Amino acid sequence: MEHKKIILTGDRPSGPLHLGHYVGSLINRIEHQNQYEQYVMLADVQALTDNFEHPEKVRDNILQVGLDYLSVGIDPTKSTIFIQSMIPQIAELTIFYLNLVSVNRLKRNPTVKTEIKQKGFGEHIPAGFFMYPVSQAADITIVKGNLVSVGDDQLPMLEQCNEIIRSFNRIYKTPVFSEVEWLPSKTPRLPGIDGKTKMSKSMGNAIFLSDSADAVAKKVMSMYTDPEHIRVEDPGKVEGNTVFMYLDVFDPDKNTVEEMKAHYQRGGLGDVKVKRRLIEVLNTFLEPIRARRADWAKDPSQVMQILFEGTEKVYGVAEQTMSEVRRAMQLDYK
Amino acid sequence: MEHKKIILTGDRPSGPLHLGHYVGSLINRIEHQNQYEQYVMLADVQALTDNFEHPEKVRDNILQVGLDYLSVGIDPTKSTIFIQSMIPQIAELTIFYLNLVSVNRLKRNPTVKTEIKQKGFGEHIPAGFFMYPVSQAADITIVKGNLVSVGDDQLPMLEQCNEIIRSFNRIYKTPVFSEVEWLPSKTPRLPGIDGKTKMSKSMGNAIFLSDSADAVAKKVMSMYTDPEHIRVEDPGKVEGNTVFMYLDVFDPDKNTVEEMKAHYQRGGLGDVKVKRRLIEVLNTFLEPIRARRADWAKDPSQVMQILFEGTEKVYGVAEQTMSEVRRAMQLDYK
């Protein structure tokens, strides 16, 4: 029997998940859990690298993101959901990996460079944030991951991970790890409701999976469309029109969407009508997710129990990996 | 009853210990174990930060340095000797501390700056080496250390440690740690046998605690004296003369040393005679250490057992510290 490939994925629990997460990764995970051995990590340690002054934010979102996972259909009998901070082996492995990476190499990581600018750390880049690519390599390899499914903006992280793997195997003369392959994510990024390129909780332009029907209606009504489409009878632009971009992704009735686009472009279709359609589409999509969420939310301790069981399983896997690492590094004194 | 203060000390097990270690730190530890609760760490993880390509060197020296400790009189019933890599909580704590220190702050650490130059890393400073002051802060605080006994060249490390402690207590609103005090080491540094300021295994100018009587004789005979003291009848210089510096430290008969110095200075006392005296003094000093070493070396597994028992004790202490850390950081999910 062939072993299933191992895939690692996860989120920083610094806020509830939104539609951007859904189309960018959750939808893939629901598929991947049937094909691969899937680990889903609640990356609380990583979330702390840029939220270390707000641990309560990370704390509260462990349960919230756990609920998000279960309500979208990540199935704990198929996927192993776990909490990063409860796997100390990741920290151990990170410390060993830090010897294999130079400070200059970390400085050159384009993803980190961009994020440092975005986060406005200025001259005060926390060392923990600076070296998080190394910590990510430990996340992936502690479960002997074969695949990661990330956007191409995250490719430098994967390259850094594979560099570490090659160095480790070469220096310690043991092929403990296999290089990790990239599984490109299928869906393009969803823009925020303000039309900005990225939906993000920190930018305040997100529709959350846990938003009520009313909240969704309100957010869609405030959505960015074509700023030059003033009167209903004017022709409007569909390109760059956030409402149509969302319909393209979420409306199962592609013909109606095409008809609406044509109507909008020639004039006579108002923004409000298109937005009403999107509200209906999104709420239809979110309704079963909300129902499952409400169900799980009745007993949060059961959700936590699922996370603890997943974590316990990963602890065992991690201990096995570390025993190989310690043997290769000649640290197996006992 | 007042609690004893806790002191942490230790060595990188990258080679056997030498006379420089003895006068610089071991002699203090033999005293401190009666006054304080003393932890002595075999810093294998730290040793790997600049020996990561030679794990066998670190591996082999765990037993050797353990033997050095026991043979000089570090008493395992009074001191807790432990192996750093077997305490994963240190790695966990290091990762949390890295969030509290900026990359620029690490760059400015004068001790690290100097060591980076000495080690000739050039543009390839391993990230693990770069951040080892943070890892040291974790070493000290994982056992809730109150005191460290180091030379003043290591004061920047202590300052870094206390900065981290203050940040941690402030940000996580819990006084988990107390600031660490400096216990200056009493004895000045012993120069190498080549007269260079520092005795160091890597500079090849060390007399090891495990050297045989013959090896000591040979090394003393090659020792740096006064290069202008050519003929026996010439007056010689005592200042900067390594042989006399060693006699000052190791010869219990101070009067004889003073007489020899005067004789040497007015001329008529040859280097060989002074060196013979030092050989005798050093071998008298080293003989009981060698005897105890030979005794312990008969059963290396007993030595390892002592290290494992110390490590187990520290594991318990570390777990207690981490449970306080996790509570303060709101990572105590269970």
Short mmCIF file of C-alpha atoms in Angstrom, two decimals, chain A residues 94-322:
data_model
loop_
_atom_site.label_atom_id
_atom_site.label_comp_id
_atom_site.label_asym_id
_atom_site.label_seq_id
_atom_site.Cartn_x
_atom_site.Cartn_y
_atom_site.Cartn_z
CA THR A 94 13.71 25.80 14.92
CA ILE A 95 16.69 26.38 17.19
CA PHE A 96 18.69 23.69 15.34
CA TYR A 97 17.66 25.08 11.95
CA LEU A 98 18.77 28.59 12.91
CA ASN A 99 22.36 27.32 12.78
CA LEU A 100 21.89 26.40 9.12
CA VAL A 101 20.68 29.82 7.93
CA SER A 102 22.71 33.01 7.80
CA VAL A 103 21.42 36.37 9.02
CA ASN A 104 21.98 37.80 5.53
CA ARG A 105 19.97 35.01 3.94
CA LEU A 106 17.03 35.85 6.20
CA LYS A 107 17.36 39.53 5.32
CA ARG A 108 17.07 38.70 1.64
CA ASN A 109 13.78 36.78 1.97
CA PRO A 110 11.40 38.83 -0.25
CA THR A 111 8.24 37.73 1.58
CA VAL A 112 9.65 38.82 4.93
CA LYS A 113 10.97 42.05 3.42
CA THR A 114 7.50 42.92 2.12
CA GLU A 115 5.77 42.00 5.36
CA ILE A 116 8.24 44.00 7.45
CA LYS A 117 7.35 47.06 5.35
CA GLN A 118 3.61 46.38 5.58
CA LYS A 119 3.69 45.98 9.33
CA GLY A 120 5.65 49.20 9.82
CA PHE A 121 8.17 47.77 12.27
CA GLY A 122 10.68 50.45 11.18
CA GLU A 123 13.99 49.91 12.98
CA HIS A 124 12.36 47.61 15.53
CA ILE A 125 11.90 44.34 13.70
CA PRO A 126 11.27 41.72 16.36
CA ALA A 127 13.84 38.94 16.00
CA GLY A 128 11.00 36.41 16.25
CA PHE A 129 9.30 37.90 13.20
CA PHE A 130 12.58 38.16 11.30
CA MET A 131 13.25 34.45 11.61
CA TYR A 132 9.74 33.10 11.14
CA PRO A 133 10.62 31.44 7.80
CA VAL A 134 12.91 29.18 9.81
CA SER A 135 10.14 28.43 12.23
CA GLN A 136 7.87 27.63 9.27
CA ALA A 137 10.42 25.15 7.97
CA ALA A 138 10.21 23.47 11.39
CA ASP A 139 6.39 23.46 11.24
CA ILE A 140 6.40 21.67 7.90
CA THR A 141 9.18 19.21 8.61
CA ILE A 142 8.18 18.26 12.15
CA VAL A 143 5.31 16.28 10.55
CA LYS A 144 7.54 15.28 7.60
CA GLY A 145 5.38 17.30 5.24
CA ASN A 146 5.67 16.54 1.50
CA LEU A 147 3.40 19.28 0.22
CA VAL A 148 2.38 22.81 1.01
CA SER A 149 -0.41 24.64 -0.72
CA VAL A 150 0.35 28.35 -0.74
CA GLY A 151 0.10 31.33 -3.07
CA ASP A 152 3.12 32.18 -5.20
CA ASP A 153 3.90 35.11 -2.88
CA GLN A 154 4.89 32.48 -0.33
CA LEU A 155 7.31 30.65 -2.63
CA PRO A 156 10.41 32.24 -1.03
CA MET A 157 9.37 30.59 2.24
CA LEU A 158 9.21 27.22 0.56
CA GLU A 159 12.61 27.78 -1.05
CA GLN A 160 14.04 28.67 2.37
CA CYS A 161 12.53 25.50 3.80
CA ASN A 162 14.07 23.33 1.10
CA GLU A 163 17.47 25.00 1.56
CA ILE A 164 17.33 24.08 5.24
CA ILE A 165 16.30 20.52 4.42
CA ARG A 166 19.20 20.11 2.00
CA SER A 167 21.69 21.59 4.52
CA PHE A 168 20.42 19.40 7.32
CA ASN A 169 20.59 16.17 5.33
CA ARG A 170 24.04 17.04 3.99
CA ILE A 171 25.64 18.23 7.24
CA TYR A 172 24.21 15.47 9.41
CA LYS A 173 24.74 12.83 6.72
CA THR A 174 21.26 11.39 7.13
CA PRO A 175 18.28 11.87 4.79
CA VAL A 176 15.91 12.70 7.65
CA PHE A 177 13.78 15.01 5.49
CA SER A 178 12.52 15.05 1.91
CA GLU A 179 12.19 18.28 -0.02
CA VAL A 180 8.76 19.83 0.06
CA GLU A 181 6.73 20.31 -3.11
CA TRP A 182 4.54 23.23 -3.96
CA LEU A 183 0.86 22.62 -4.61
CA PRO A 184 -0.29 25.89 -6.18
CA SER A 185 -3.61 27.09 -4.80
CA LYS A 186 -6.26 27.06 -7.53
CA THR A 187 -8.31 30.12 -6.76
CA PRO A 188 -7.13 33.69 -7.23
CA ARG A 189 -7.14 36.05 -4.31
CA LEU A 190 -10.43 37.62 -3.34
CA PRO A 191 -10.26 41.42 -3.08
CA GLY A 192 -11.56 43.19 0.01
CA ILE A 193 -15.02 44.82 -0.03
CA ASP A 194 -13.21 48.14 -0.56
CA GLY A 195 -11.76 46.83 -3.83
CA LYS A 196 -8.23 46.64 -2.40
CA THR A 197 -6.27 43.66 -3.71
CA LYS A 198 -6.40 41.62 -0.55
CA MET A 199 -9.15 40.78 1.90
CA SER A 200 -7.66 41.12 5.34
CA LYS A 201 -9.04 41.39 8.83
CA SER A 202 -6.45 44.04 9.69
CA MET A 203 -7.57 46.21 6.76
CA GLY A 204 -11.19 46.05 7.92
CA ASN A 205 -12.40 44.98 4.47
CA ALA A 206 -13.37 41.40 5.17
CA ILE A 207 -16.58 39.38 5.20
CA PHE A 208 -16.15 36.78 7.91
CA LEU A 209 -17.43 33.23 7.74
CA SER A 210 -19.05 33.94 11.09
CA ASP A 211 -20.79 37.17 9.99
CA SER A 212 -24.56 37.23 10.44
CA ALA A 213 -26.86 37.58 7.40
CA ASP A 214 -27.42 41.23 8.37
CA ALA A 215 -23.70 41.94 8.69
CA VAL A 216 -23.13 40.44 5.25
CA ALA A 217 -25.94 42.59 3.77
CA LYS A 218 -24.48 45.72 5.30
CA LYS A 219 -20.95 44.96 4.07
CA VAL A 220 -22.09 44.14 0.53
CA MET A 221 -24.13 47.35 0.42
CA SER A 222 -20.92 49.30 1.20
CA MET A 223 -18.94 47.47 -1.45
CA TYR A 224 -16.70 49.11 -4.01
CA THR A 225 -18.18 49.01 -7.54
CA ASP A 226 -17.55 51.34 -10.49
CA PRO A 227 -17.10 54.85 -9.03
CA GLU A 228 -18.17 56.40 -12.37
CA HIS A 229 -21.43 54.47 -12.47
CA ILE A 230 -23.55 57.22 -10.94
CA ARG A 231 -27.06 56.82 -12.44
CA VAL A 232 -28.80 53.53 -13.09
CA GLU A 233 -29.09 54.24 -16.80
CA ASP A 234 -25.34 54.90 -17.22
CA PRO A 235 -23.15 52.11 -18.61
CA GLY A 236 -21.00 50.62 -15.85
CA LYS A 237 -17.65 48.82 -15.72
CA VAL A 238 -17.47 45.16 -14.75
CA GLU A 239 -13.66 44.93 -14.65
CA GLY A 240 -12.39 45.83 -11.19
CA ASN A 241 -15.98 45.87 -9.91
CA THR A 242 -15.78 44.01 -6.64
CA VAL A 243 -19.43 42.94 -6.63
CA PHE A 244 -19.07 41.17 -9.97
CA MET A 245 -15.76 39.62 -8.91
CA TYR A 246 -17.54 38.08 -5.93
CA LEU A 247 -20.45 36.90 -8.08
CA ASP A 248 -17.96 35.21 -10.41
CA VAL A 249 -16.61 33.26 -7.47
CA PHE A 250 -19.73 32.51 -5.43
CA ASP A 251 -22.76 32.55 -7.76
CA PRO A 252 -23.41 29.01 -9.01
CA ASP A 253 -25.66 30.36 -11.80
CA LYS A 254 -23.01 31.53 -14.27
CA ASN A 255 -25.55 32.37 -17.01
CA THR A 256 -27.42 34.85 -14.86
CA VAL A 257 -24.12 36.47 -13.87
CA GLU A 258 -23.16 36.86 -17.54
CA GLU A 259 -26.57 38.38 -18.36
CA MET A 260 -26.25 40.82 -15.44
CA LYS A 261 -22.76 41.83 -16.56
CA ALA A 262 -24.01 42.60 -20.08
CA HIS A 263 -26.94 44.57 -18.71
CA TYR A 264 -24.68 46.52 -16.34
CA GLN A 265 -22.24 47.34 -19.13
CA ARG A 266 -24.88 48.70 -21.49
CA GLY A 267 -26.61 50.68 -18.69
CA GLY A 268 -29.92 50.27 -16.89
CA LEU A 269 -28.82 47.96 -14.07
CA GLY A 270 -28.28 49.68 -10.74
CA ASP A 271 -25.61 48.77 -8.18
CA VAL A 272 -28.25 48.08 -5.55
CA LYS A 273 -29.85 45.33 -7.63
CA VAL A 274 -26.50 43.63 -8.26
CA LYS A 275 -25.63 43.93 -4.59
CA ARG A 276 -28.98 42.39 -3.56
CA ARG A 277 -28.16 39.43 -5.78
CA LEU A 278 -24.73 39.07 -4.15
CA ILE A 279 -26.26 39.28 -0.65
CA GLU A 280 -28.59 36.43 -1.51
CA VAL A 281 -25.79 34.38 -3.06
CA LEU A 282 -23.42 34.89 -0.13
CA ASN A 283 -26.03 34.20 2.51
CA THR A 284 -27.13 31.06 0.69
CA PHE A 285 -23.50 29.98 0.66
CA LEU A 286 -22.89 30.93 4.31
CA GLU A 287 -26.15 29.57 5.76
CA PRO A 288 -25.07 25.91 6.16
CA ILE A 289 -21.69 27.08 7.49
CA ARG A 290 -23.49 29.22 10.09
CA ALA A 291 -25.75 26.34 11.04
CA ARG A 292 -22.83 23.98 11.62
CA ARG A 293 -21.03 26.70 13.53
CA ALA A 294 -24.02 27.29 15.82
CA ASP A 295 -24.15 23.57 16.44
CA TRP A 296 -20.48 23.24 17.41
CA ALA A 297 -20.58 26.49 19.38
CA LYS A 298 -23.09 24.95 21.79
CA ASP A 299 -20.25 22.96 23.32
CA PRO A 300 -16.92 24.79 22.97
CA SER A 301 -15.23 22.23 25.20
CA GLN A 302 -15.96 19.59 22.57
CA VAL A 303 -14.24 21.75 19.97
CA MET A 304 -11.24 22.21 22.26
CA GLN A 305 -11.23 18.45 22.81
CA ILE A 306 -10.92 17.92 19.06
CA LEU A 307 -7.98 20.32 18.96
CA PHE A 308 -6.33 18.56 21.91
CA GLU A 309 -6.74 15.14 20.32
CA GLY A 310 -5.21 16.38 17.07
CA THR A 311 -2.40 17.97 19.04
CA GLU A 312 -1.71 14.78 20.92
CA LYS A 313 -1.41 12.89 17.66
CA VAL A 314 1.01 15.47 16.28
CA TYR A 315 3.02 15.35 19.51
CA GLY A 316 3.68 11.68 18.88
CA VAL A 317 4.66 12.30 15.26
CA ALA A 318 6.89 15.22 16.32
CA GLU A 319 8.63 13.12 18.96
CA GLN A 320 9.37 10.49 16.33
CA THR A 321 10.80 13.13 13.98
CA MET A 322 12.90 14.63 16.77
#
